[in-house]
Short mmCIF file of C-alpha atoms in Angstrom, two decimals:
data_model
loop_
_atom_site.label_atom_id
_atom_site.label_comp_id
_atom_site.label_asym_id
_atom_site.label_seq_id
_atom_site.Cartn_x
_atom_site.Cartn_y
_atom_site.Cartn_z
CA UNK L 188 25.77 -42.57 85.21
CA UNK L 189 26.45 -42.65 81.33
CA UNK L 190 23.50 -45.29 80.99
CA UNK L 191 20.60 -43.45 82.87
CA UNK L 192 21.60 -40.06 80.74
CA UNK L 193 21.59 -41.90 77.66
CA UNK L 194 18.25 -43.58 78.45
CA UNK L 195 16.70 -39.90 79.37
CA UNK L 196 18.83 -38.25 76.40
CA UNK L 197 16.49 -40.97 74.02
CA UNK L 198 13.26 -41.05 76.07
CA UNK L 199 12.69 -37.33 74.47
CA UNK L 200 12.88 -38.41 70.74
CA UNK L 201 11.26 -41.79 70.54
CA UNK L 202 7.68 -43.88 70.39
CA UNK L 203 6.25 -46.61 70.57
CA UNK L 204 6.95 -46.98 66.93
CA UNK L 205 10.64 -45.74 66.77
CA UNK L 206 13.38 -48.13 65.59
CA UNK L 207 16.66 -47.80 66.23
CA UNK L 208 19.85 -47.41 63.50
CA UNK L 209 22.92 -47.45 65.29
CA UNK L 210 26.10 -45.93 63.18
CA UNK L 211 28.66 -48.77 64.07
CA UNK L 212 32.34 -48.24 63.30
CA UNK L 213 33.82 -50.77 66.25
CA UNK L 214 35.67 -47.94 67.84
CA UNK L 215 34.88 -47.08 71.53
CA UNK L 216 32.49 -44.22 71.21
CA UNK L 217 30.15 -46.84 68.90
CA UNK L 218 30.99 -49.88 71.05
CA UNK L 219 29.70 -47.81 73.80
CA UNK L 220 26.86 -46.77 71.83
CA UNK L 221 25.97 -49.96 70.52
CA UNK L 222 25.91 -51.83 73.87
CA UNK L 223 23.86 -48.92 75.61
CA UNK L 224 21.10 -49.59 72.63
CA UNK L 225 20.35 -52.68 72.52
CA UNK L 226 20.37 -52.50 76.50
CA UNK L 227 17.69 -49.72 75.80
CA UNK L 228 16.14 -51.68 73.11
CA UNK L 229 15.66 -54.53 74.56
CA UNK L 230 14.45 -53.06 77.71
CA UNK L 231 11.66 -50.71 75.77
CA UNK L 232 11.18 -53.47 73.19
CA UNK L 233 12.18 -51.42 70.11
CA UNK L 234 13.82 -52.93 66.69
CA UNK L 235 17.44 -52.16 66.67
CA UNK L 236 20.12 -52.74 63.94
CA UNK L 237 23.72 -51.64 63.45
CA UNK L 238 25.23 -51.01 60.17
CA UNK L 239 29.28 -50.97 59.85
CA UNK L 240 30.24 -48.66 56.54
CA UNK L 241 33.82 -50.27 55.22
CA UNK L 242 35.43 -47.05 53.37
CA UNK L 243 38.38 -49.51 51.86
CA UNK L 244 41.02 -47.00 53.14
CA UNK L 245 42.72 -49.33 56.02
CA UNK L 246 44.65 -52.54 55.62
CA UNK L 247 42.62 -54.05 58.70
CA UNK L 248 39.26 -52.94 57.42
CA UNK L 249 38.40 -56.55 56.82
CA UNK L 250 38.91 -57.40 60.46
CA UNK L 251 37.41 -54.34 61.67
CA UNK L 252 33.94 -56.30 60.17
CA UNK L 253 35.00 -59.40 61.63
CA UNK L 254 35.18 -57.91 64.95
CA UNK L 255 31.80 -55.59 64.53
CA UNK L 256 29.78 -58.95 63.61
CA UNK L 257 31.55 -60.69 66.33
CA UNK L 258 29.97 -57.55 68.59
CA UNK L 259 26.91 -57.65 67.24
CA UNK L 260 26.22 -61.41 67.31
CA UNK L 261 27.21 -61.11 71.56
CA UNK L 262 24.20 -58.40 71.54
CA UNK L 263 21.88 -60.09 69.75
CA UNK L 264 21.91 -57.01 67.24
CA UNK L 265 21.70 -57.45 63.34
CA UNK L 266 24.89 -56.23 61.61
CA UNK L 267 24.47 -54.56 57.95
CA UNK L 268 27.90 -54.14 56.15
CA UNK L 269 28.06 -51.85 54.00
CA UNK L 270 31.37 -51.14 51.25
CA UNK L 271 31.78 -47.92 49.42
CA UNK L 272 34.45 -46.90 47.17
CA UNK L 273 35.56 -43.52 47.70
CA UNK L 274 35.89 -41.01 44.38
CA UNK L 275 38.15 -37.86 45.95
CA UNK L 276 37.76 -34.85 43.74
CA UNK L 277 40.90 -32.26 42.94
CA UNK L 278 39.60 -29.82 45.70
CA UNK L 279 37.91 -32.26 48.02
CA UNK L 280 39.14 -33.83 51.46
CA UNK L 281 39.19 -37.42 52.72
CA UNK L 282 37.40 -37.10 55.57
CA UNK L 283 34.35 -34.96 53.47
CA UNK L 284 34.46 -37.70 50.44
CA UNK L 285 34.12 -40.67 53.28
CA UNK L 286 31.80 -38.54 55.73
CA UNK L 287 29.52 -38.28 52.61
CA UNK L 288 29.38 -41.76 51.05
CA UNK L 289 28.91 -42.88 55.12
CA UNK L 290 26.22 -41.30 55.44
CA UNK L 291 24.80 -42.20 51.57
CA UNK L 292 24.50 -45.43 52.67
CA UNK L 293 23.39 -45.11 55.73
CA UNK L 294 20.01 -43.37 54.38
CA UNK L 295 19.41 -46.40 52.92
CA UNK L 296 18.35 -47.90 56.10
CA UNK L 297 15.81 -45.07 57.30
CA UNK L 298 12.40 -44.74 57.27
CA UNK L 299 9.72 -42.76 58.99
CA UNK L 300 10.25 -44.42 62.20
CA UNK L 301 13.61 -44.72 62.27
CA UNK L 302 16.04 -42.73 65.12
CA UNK L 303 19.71 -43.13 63.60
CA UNK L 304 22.10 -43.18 66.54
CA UNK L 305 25.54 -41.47 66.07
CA UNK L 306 28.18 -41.69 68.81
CA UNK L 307 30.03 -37.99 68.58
CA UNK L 308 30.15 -37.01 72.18
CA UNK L 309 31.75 -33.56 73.80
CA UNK L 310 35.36 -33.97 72.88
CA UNK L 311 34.12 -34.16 68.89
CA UNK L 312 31.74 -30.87 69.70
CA UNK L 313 34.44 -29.04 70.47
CA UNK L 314 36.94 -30.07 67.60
CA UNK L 315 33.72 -29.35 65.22
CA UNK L 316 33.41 -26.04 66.87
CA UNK L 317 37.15 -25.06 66.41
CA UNK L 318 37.05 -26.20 62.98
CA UNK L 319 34.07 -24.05 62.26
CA UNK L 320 35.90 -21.07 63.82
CA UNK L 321 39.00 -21.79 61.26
CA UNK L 322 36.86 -21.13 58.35
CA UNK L 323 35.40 -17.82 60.15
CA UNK L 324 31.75 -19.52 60.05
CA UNK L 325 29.07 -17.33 62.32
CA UNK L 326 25.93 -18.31 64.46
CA UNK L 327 24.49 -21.31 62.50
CA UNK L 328 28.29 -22.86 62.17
CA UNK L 329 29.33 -22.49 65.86
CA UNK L 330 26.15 -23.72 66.92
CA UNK L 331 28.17 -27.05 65.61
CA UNK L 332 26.62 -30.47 66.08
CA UNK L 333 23.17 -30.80 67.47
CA UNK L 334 21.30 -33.50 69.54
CA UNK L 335 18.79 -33.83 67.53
CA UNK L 336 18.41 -33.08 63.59
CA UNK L 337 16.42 -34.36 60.32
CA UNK L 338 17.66 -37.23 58.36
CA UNK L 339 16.03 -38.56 55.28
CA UNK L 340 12.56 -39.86 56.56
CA UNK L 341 13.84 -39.92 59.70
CA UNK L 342 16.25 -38.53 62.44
CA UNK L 343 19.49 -38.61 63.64
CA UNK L 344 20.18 -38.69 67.26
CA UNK L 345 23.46 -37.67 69.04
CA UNK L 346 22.83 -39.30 72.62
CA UNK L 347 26.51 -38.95 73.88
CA UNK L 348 26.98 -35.30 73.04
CA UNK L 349 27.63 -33.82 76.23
CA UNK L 350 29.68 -37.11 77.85
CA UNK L 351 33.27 -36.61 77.01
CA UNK L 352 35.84 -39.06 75.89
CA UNK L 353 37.04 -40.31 79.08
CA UNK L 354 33.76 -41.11 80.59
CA UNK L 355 33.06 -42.80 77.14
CA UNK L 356 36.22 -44.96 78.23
CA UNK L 357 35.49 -45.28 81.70
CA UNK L 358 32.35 -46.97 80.95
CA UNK L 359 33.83 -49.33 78.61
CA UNK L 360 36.62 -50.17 80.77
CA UNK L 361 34.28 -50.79 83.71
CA UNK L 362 32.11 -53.20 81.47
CA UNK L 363 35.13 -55.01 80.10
CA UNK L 364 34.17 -53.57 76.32
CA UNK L 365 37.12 -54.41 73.40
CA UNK L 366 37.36 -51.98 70.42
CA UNK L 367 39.42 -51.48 67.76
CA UNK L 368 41.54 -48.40 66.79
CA UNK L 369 41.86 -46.89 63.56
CA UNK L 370 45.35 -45.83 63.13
CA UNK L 371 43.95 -42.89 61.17
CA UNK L 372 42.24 -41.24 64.30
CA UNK L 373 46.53 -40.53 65.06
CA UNK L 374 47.19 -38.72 61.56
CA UNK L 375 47.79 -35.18 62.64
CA UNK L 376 47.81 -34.09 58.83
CA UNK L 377 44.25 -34.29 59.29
CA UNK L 378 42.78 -31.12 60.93
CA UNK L 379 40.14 -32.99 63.17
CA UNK L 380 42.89 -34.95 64.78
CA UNK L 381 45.51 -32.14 64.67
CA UNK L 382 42.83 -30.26 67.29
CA UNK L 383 42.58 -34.18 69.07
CA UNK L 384 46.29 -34.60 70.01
CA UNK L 385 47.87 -31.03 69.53
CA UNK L 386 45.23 -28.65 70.91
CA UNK L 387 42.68 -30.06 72.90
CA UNK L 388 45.22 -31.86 75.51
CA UNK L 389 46.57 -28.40 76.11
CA UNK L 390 43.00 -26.16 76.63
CA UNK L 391 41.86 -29.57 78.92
CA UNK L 392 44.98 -28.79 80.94
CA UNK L 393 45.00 -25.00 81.31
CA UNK L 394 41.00 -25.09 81.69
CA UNK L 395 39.97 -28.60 82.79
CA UNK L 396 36.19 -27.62 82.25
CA UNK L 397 36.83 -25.58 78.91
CA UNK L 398 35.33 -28.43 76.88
CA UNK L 399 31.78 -27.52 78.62
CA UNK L 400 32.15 -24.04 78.08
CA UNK L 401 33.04 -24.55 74.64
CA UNK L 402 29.15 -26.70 74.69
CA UNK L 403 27.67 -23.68 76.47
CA UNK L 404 29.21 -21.48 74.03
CA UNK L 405 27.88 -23.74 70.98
CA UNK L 406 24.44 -24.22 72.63
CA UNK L 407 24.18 -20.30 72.86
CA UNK L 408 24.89 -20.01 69.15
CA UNK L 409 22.01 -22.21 68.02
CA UNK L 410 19.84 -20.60 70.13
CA UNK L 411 20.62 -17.21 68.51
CA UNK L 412 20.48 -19.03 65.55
CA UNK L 413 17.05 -20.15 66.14
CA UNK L 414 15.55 -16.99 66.92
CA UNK L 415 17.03 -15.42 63.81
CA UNK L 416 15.53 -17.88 61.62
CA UNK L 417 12.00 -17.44 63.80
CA UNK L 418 11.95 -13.69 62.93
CA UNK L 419 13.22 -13.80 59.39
CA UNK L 420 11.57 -16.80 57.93
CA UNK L 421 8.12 -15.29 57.61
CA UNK L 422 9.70 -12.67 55.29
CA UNK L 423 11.45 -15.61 53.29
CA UNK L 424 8.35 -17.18 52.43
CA UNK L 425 6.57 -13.44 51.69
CA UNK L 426 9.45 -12.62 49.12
CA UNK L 427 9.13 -15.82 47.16
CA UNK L 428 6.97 -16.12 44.25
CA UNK L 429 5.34 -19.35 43.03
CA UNK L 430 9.05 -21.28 41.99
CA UNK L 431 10.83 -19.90 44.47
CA UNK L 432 12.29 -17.57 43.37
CA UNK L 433 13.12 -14.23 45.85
CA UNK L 434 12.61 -10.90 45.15
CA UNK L 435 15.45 -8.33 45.13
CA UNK L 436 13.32 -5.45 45.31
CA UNK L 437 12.57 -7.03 48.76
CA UNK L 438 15.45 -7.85 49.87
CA UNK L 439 16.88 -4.53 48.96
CA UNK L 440 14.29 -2.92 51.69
CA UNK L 441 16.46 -4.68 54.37
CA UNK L 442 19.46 -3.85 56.69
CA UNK L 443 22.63 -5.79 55.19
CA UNK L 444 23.03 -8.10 58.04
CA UNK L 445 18.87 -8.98 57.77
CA UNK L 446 19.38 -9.30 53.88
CA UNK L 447 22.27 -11.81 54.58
CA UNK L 448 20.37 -13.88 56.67
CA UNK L 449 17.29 -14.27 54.27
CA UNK L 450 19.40 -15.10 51.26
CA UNK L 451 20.99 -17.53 53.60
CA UNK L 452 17.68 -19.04 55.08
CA UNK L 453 16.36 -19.00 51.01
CA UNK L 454 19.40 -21.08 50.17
CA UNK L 455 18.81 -23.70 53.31
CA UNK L 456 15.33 -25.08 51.88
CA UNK L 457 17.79 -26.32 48.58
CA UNK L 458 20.03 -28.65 50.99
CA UNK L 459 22.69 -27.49 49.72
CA UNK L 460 26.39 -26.12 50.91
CA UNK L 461 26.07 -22.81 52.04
CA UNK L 462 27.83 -20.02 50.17
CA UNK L 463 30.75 -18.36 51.86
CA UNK L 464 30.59 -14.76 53.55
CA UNK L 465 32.77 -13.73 50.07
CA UNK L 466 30.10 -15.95 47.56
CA UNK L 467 27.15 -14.45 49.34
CA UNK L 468 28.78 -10.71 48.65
CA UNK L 469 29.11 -11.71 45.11
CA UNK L 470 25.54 -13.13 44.87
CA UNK L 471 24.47 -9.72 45.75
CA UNK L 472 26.46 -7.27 44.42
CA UNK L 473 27.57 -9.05 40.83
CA UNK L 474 24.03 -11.41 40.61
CA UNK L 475 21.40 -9.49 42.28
CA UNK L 476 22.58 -6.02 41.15
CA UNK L 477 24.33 -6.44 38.22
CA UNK L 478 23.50 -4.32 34.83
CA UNK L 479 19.82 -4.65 33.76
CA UNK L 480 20.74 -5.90 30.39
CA UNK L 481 23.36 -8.44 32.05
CA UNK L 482 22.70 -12.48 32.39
CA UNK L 483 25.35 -12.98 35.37
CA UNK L 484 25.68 -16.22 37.23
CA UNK L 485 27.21 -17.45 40.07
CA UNK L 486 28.15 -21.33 40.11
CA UNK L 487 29.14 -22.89 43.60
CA UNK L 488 29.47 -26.36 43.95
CA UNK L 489 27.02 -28.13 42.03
CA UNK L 490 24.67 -25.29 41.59
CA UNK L 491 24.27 -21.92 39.89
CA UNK L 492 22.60 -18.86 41.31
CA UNK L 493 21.02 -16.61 38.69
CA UNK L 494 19.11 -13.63 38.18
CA UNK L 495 15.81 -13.02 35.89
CA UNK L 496 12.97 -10.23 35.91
CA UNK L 497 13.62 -9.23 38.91
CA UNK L 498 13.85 -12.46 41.07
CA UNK L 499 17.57 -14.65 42.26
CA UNK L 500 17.04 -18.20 41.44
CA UNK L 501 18.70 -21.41 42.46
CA UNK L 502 19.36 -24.06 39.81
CA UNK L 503 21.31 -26.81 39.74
CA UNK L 504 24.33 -27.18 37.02
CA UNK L 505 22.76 -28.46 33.86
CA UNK L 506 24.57 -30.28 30.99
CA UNK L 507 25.15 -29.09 27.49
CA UNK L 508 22.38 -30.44 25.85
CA UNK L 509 22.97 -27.72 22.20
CA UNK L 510 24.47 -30.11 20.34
CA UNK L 511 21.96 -33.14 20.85
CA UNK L 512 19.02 -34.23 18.45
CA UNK L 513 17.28 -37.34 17.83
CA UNK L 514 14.87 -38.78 15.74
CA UNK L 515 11.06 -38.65 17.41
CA UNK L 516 9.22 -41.69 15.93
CA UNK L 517 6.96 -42.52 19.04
CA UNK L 518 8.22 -41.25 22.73
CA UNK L 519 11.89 -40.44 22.90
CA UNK L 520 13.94 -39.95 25.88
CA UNK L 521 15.52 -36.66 26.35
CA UNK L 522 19.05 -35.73 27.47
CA UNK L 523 20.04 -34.50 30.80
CA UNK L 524 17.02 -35.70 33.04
CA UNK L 525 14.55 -33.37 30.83
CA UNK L 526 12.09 -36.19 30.63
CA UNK L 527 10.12 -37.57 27.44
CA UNK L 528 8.76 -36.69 24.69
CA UNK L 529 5.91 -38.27 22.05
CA UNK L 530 4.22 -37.11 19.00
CA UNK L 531 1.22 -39.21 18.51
CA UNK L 532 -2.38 -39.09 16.84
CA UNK L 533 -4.76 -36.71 18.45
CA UNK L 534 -7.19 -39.54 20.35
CA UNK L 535 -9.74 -37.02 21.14
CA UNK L 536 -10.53 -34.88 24.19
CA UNK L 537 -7.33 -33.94 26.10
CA UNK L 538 -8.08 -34.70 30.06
CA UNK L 539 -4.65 -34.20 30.96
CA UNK L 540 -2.91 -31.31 32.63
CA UNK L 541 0.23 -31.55 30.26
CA UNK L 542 -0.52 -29.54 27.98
CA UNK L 543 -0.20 -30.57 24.53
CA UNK L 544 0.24 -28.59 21.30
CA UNK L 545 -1.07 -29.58 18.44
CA UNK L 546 0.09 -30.11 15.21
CA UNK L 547 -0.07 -31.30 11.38
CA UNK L 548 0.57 -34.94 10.83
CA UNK L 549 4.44 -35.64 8.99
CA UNK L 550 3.95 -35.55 5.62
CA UNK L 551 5.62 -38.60 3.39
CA UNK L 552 8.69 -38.12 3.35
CA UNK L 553 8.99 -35.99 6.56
CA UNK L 554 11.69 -37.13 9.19
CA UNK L 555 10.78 -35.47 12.46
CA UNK L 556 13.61 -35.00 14.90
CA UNK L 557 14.20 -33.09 18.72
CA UNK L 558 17.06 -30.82 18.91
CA UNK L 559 17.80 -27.60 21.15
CA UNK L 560 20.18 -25.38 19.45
CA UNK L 561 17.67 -22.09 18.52
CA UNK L 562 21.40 -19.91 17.16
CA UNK L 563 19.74 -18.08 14.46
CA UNK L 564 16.23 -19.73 13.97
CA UNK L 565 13.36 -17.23 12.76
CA UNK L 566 10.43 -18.51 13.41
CA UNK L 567 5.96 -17.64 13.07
CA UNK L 568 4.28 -18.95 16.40
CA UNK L 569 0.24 -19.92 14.58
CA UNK L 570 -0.54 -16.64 17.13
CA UNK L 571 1.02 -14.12 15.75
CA UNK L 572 1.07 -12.38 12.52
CA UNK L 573 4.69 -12.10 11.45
CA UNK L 574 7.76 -13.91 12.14
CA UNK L 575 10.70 -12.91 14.82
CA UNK L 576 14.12 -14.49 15.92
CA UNK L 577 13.77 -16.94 18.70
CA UNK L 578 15.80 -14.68 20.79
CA UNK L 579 13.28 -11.89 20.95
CA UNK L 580 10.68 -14.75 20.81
CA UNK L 581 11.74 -16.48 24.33
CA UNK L 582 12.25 -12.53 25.78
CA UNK L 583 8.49 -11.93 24.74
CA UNK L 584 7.31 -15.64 26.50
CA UNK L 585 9.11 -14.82 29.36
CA UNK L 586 11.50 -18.07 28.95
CA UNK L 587 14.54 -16.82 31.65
CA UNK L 588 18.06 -17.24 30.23
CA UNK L 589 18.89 -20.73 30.92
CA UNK L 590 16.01 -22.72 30.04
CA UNK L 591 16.14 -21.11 26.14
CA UNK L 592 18.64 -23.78 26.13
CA UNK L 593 16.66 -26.75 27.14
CA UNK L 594 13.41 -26.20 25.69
CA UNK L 595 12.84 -29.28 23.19
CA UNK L 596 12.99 -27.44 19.13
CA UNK L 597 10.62 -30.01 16.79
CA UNK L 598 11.83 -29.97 13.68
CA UNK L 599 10.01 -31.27 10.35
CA UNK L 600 13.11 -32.50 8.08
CA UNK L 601 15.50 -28.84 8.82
CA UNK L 602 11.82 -27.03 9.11
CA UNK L 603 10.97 -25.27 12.77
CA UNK L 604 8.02 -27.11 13.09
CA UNK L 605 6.67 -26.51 17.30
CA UNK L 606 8.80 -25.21 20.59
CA UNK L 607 7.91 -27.89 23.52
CA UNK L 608 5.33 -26.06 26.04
CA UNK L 609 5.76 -22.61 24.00
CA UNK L 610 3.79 -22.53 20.18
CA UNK L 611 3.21 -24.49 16.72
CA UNK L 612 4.62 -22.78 13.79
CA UNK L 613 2.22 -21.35 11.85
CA UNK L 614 3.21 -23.62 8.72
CA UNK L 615 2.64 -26.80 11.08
CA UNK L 616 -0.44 -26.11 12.66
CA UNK L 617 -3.08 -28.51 12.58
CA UNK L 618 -5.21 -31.13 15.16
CA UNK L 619 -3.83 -34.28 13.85
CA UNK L 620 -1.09 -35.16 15.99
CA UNK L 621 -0.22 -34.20 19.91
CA UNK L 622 3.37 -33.07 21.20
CA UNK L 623 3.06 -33.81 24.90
CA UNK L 624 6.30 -33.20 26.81
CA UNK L 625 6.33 -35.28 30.14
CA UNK L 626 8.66 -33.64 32.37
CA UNK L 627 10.67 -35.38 35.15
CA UNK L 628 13.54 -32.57 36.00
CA UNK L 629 14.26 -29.16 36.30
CA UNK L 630 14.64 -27.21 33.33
#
């Protein structure tokens, strides 16, 4: 029976402490899902809520919350509704834009304890695994949707994963459940339900028991998947220095395949989208191994890959921060997340671990602003005996490439007075005032 295997499906992933989080759209699969949880809930006496996302994309939306509170209110389960308004990029889908700001809000109402319940079931696993095939993905990608998997604090729980569609049904039918039906689950311009109501229907009736094999198949996959990341993680962490960067020189000593799979587990531990076969051969042979004097960069998505002394880097996509400057009077606010900054008189006895650098007070007269642009500034750290161009200055501080750019420049009136975290000018040195940059991004 559909209720016992959900009950022993849950029993492995909860405690005495859990609380439930039940994804509720009113369709069948979550009216299902719903009514076995707060059974379950009730009978194990564990919190349970349900929380309906309205997307705005369907002219019955509005009743679709009507009915889900209606649902909720027979179960004795608290509704949260939730509206988002969808923003669909030039090269995005629907269904990623929506799947996205679902599960946005949805974090919202996790915590430690918290077991969010999702109602994809075997029919879904094997429409995910086709898609994945369509875009040639390997082991991790086939492995598709698991039971169990992270989610903010919490985790996310799949309970109907291996009960198809028309048991889902059955049971509702046999305890008199109502749902509604989204009339875009019958868009066929959508791939998901292209697979639904063009594909599927004819595998089912060729091979009536393909959609299991298609689980086994899937199942297999994350098990491979598993081991690889068992055996190659160890050498992930070993070929990372202290920012996590990874070492080419390493990486080089492997097989291509193992070297694939490193970069790929590397990238993982950024939660990001995973680069493409094609991005990952560019990441190695145009990043990685490009010319030693070359600053090459690979952006995907909403981060860039780069390269510096010997080490691949991921970084987020900054903003162009060259052409800002402000006045510093007290603490400023920098651009682009970079944090703030403050000049002040020198108290005493620094006890903090930022670092300060000290410097002469303004003179009368003096305006003292931030800026970043360092195009053709000379300047005489109080360290050295003889001045050099910035350039060649960041090279000999080891600054890589793209943080030259976001390094706060004081300035005394149009005079290079200090660069944040780096040196004093030698002209500006002195132990009246403090320049104490408190960071709060990346740079």
């Amino acid at each position: 029976m559909l209720s016992s295997h959900f009950s022993q499906t849950l029993s492995l992933y909860i405690s005495p402490k859990s609380e439930l989080v039940v994804a509720f759209s009113g369709g069948v699969d979550s009216v299902v899902l719903l009514h076995l949880a707060a059974y379950y809930s009730k009978l194990h006496q564990l919190p349970c809520v349900a929380v309906y996302v309205n997307h705005g994309l369907s002219e019955h939306a509005v009743e679709w919350e009507v009915f889900c509170q209606s649902y909720c209110d027979s179960l004795g389960i608290s509704l949260f509704i939730e509206r988002v308004n969808l923003d669909i990029g030039p090269q995005q889908s629907l269904e990623e834009v929506a799947r996205e700001a679902r599960y946005d809000v949805l974090a919202k109402h996790i915590n430690n304890h918290s077991l969010l319940l999702t109602g994809q079931h075997q029919d879904d696993q094997v429409e995910t695994f086709f898609l994945a095939l369509k875009r040639g993905s390997g082991p991790a990608g086939l492995s598709s949707m698991p039971v169990i998997a992270p989610f903010v604090t919490g985790r996310k729980c799949r309970p109907l994963l291996s009960t198809s569609r028309c048991d889902i049904e059955a049971y509702a039918n046999v305890n008199q459940l109502k749902w509604v039906e989204d009339e875009s689950n019958k868009d066929t311009r959508f791939d998901r339900n292209f697979l639904r109501h063009k594909v599927t229907p004819l595998l089912r009736q060729r091979w009536p028991s393909f959609a299991s094999a298609v689980n086994r198949s899937a199942q297999l996959c994350a098990e491979q998947e598993q081991l690889l990341t068992e055996l190659l993680q160890p050498k992930v962490k070993a070929y990372q220095n202290t920012i996590q960067g990874i070492s080419i020189e390493s990486l080089a000593l492997e097989s291509e395949a193992a070297c694939k799979v490193i970069l790929r587990l590397w990238l993982k531990q950024f939660s990001i989208l995973l680069p493409t076969q094609a991005q990952l051969g560019v990441l190695w042979n145009e990043v990685a191994n490009a010319q030693q004097d070359a600053n090459p960069c690979l952006e995907i998505n909403s981060i860039q890959l780069r390269r510096f002394q010997g080490y691949l880097y991921c970084l987020p996509q900054y903003g162009d921060v060259s052409q800002w400057n402000s006045e510093l009077k007290e603490i400023l606010t920098l651009p682009d997340g970079l944090g703030d900054i403050e000049l002040k008189q020198t108290l005493g006895a620094n006890d903090s671990d930022l670092m300060p650098l000290f410097l002469r007070s303004p003179l009368s007269g003096e305006r003292v602003t931030v800026r970043f642009d360092s195009t053709g500034l000379i300047a005489h750290p109080e360290t050295r005996q003889h001045s050099r161009k910035m350039k060649k200055l960041y090279q000999e501080y080891g600054i890589p490439s793209w943080q030259r750019t976001r390094l706060p420049l004081i300035f005394y009136n149009d005079q290079l007075a200090a660069v944040t975290g780096l040196f004093v000018c030698k002209a500006f040195s002195g132990k009246e005032c403090e320049l104490i940059w408190h960071k709060s991004g990346s740079i």
